[in-house]
CSV table of C-alpha atoms in Angstrom, one decimal:
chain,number,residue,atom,x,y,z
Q,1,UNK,CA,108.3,89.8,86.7
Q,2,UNK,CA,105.3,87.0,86.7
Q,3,UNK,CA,104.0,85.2,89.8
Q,4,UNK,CA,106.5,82.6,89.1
Q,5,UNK,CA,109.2,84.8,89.8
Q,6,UNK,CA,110.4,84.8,93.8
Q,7,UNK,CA,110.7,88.1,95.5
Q,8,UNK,CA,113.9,88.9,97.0
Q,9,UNK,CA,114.2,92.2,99.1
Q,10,UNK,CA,117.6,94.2,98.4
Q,11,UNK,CA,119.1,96.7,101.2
Q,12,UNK,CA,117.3,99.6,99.1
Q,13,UNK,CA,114.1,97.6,99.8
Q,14,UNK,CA,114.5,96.6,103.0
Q,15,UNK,CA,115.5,101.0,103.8
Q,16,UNK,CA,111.9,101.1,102.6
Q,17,UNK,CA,110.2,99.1,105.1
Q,18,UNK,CA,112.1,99.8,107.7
Q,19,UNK,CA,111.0,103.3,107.1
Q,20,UNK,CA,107.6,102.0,107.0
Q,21,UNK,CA,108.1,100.1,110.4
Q,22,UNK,CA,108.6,96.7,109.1
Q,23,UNK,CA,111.4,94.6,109.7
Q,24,UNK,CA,112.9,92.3,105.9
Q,25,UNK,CA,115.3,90.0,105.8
Q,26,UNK,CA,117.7,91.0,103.0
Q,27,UNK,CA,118.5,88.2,100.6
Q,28,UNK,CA,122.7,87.5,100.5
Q,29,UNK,CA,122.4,85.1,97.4
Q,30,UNK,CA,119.8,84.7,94.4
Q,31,UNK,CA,117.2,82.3,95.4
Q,32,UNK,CA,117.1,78.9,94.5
Q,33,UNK,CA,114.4,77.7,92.3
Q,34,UNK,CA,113.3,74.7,93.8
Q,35,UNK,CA,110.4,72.0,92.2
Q,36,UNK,CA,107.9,71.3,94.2
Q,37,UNK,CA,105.9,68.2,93.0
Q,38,UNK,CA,101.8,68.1,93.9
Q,39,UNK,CA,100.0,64.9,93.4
Q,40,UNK,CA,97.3,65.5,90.8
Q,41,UNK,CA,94.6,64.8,93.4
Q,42,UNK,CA,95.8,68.3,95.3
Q,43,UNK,CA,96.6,70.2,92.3
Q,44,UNK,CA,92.9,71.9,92.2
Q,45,UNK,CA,93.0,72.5,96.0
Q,46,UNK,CA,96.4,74.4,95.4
Q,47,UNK,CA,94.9,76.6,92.8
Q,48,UNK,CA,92.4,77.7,95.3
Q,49,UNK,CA,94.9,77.9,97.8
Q,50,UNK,CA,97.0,80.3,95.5
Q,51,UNK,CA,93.9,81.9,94.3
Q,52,UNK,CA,93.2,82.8,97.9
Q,53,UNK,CA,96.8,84.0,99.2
Q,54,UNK,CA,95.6,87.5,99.6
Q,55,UNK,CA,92.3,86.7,101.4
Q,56,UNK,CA,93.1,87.2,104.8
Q,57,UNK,CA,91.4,88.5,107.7
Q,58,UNK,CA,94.1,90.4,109.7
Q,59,UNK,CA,93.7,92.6,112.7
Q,60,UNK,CA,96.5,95.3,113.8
Q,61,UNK,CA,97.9,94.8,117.0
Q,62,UNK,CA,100.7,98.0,117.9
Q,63,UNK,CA,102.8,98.1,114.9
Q,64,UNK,CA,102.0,94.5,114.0
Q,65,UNK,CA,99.5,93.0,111.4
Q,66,UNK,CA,98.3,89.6,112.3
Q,67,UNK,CA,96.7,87.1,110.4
Q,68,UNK,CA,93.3,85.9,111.5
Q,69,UNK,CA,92.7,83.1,108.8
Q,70,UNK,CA,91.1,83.1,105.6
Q,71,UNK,CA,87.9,85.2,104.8
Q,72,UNK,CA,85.6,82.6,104.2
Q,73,UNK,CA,83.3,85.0,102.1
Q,74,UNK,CA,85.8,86.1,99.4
Q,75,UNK,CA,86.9,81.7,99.8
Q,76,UNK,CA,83.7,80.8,98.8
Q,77,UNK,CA,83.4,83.2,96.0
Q,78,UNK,CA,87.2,82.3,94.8
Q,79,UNK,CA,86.1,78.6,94.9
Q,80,UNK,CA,82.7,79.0,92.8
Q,81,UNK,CA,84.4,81.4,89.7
Q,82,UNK,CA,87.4,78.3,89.7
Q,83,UNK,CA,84.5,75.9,89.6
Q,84,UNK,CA,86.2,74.1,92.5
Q,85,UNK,CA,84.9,70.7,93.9
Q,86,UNK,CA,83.0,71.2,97.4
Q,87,UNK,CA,85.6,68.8,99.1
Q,88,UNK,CA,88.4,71.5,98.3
Q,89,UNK,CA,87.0,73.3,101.4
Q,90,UNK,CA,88.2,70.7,103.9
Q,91,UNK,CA,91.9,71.1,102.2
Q,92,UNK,CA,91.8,75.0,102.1
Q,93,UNK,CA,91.0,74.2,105.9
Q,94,UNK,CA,93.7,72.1,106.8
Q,95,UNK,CA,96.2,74.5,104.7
Q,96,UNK,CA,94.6,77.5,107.0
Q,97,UNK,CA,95.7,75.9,110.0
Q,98,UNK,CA,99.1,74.7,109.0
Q,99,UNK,CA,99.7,78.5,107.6
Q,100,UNK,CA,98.6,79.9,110.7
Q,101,UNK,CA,100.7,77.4,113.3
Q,102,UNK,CA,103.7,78.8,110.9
Q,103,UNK,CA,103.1,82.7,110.7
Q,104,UNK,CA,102.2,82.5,114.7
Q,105,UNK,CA,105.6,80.1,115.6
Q,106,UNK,CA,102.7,77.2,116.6
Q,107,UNK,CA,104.1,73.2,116.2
C-alpha cells in the first residue's frame, strides 16, 4: 500500500485497538476515492502540510492523546530540506488551527 492508498479499519483491526483502549470506526463499504483539486498557489504549502502530518505535540490526558499543534522545531526543519517559501509558515498556521478546531469539535 503507498500514501495514496486510504486506510480503512476492518473488525479484526478495530479488536486490536480496542484492546489497546482506543475506540475505530469500522468502515461498512470501500472508500471512495474522491479528487481534491488545490490551486497551484497552495500546492507547495500542502506539501509541507503533508510533510508535517506526524509532527505533533500531543499530551496524554487519562486514556486520551491530545493534540497540542504542530512542533514548530521539526516545522521549521521540514520547511528548510523542502526548500519551502518563508510565507508557507502563515498557511501551515492557518491549517494548524483549522485542524485543531476539527480534532477538538471547535466551529
Amino acid at each position: 500500500m503507498d500514501d495514496s492508498t486510504p486506510l480503512t479499519v476492518d473488525p479484526e483491526l478495530a479488536d486490536q485497538f480496542a484492546a489497546m483502549g482506543v475506540a475505530v470506526a469500522v468502515a461498512d463499504a470501500p472508500v471512495s476515492e474522491e479528487v481534491v483539486e488545490v490551486m497551484p498557489a497552495n500546492w507547495n504549502s500542502l506539501c509541507v502540510w503533508l510533510a508535517c502530518q506526524n509532527q505533533w505535540r500531543t499530551v496524554v490526558r487519562g486514556t486520551a492523546i491530545v493534540l497540542l499543534g504542530l512542533d514548530m522545531n521539526a516545522v521549521d526543519v521540514v520547511m528548510r530540506r523542502l526548500k519551502a517559501a518563508d510565507e508557507v509558515i502563515e498557511d501551515l498556521l492557518v491549517m494548524e488551527t483549522a485542524a485543531l478546531n476539527v480534532l477538538h469539535g471547535a466551529n
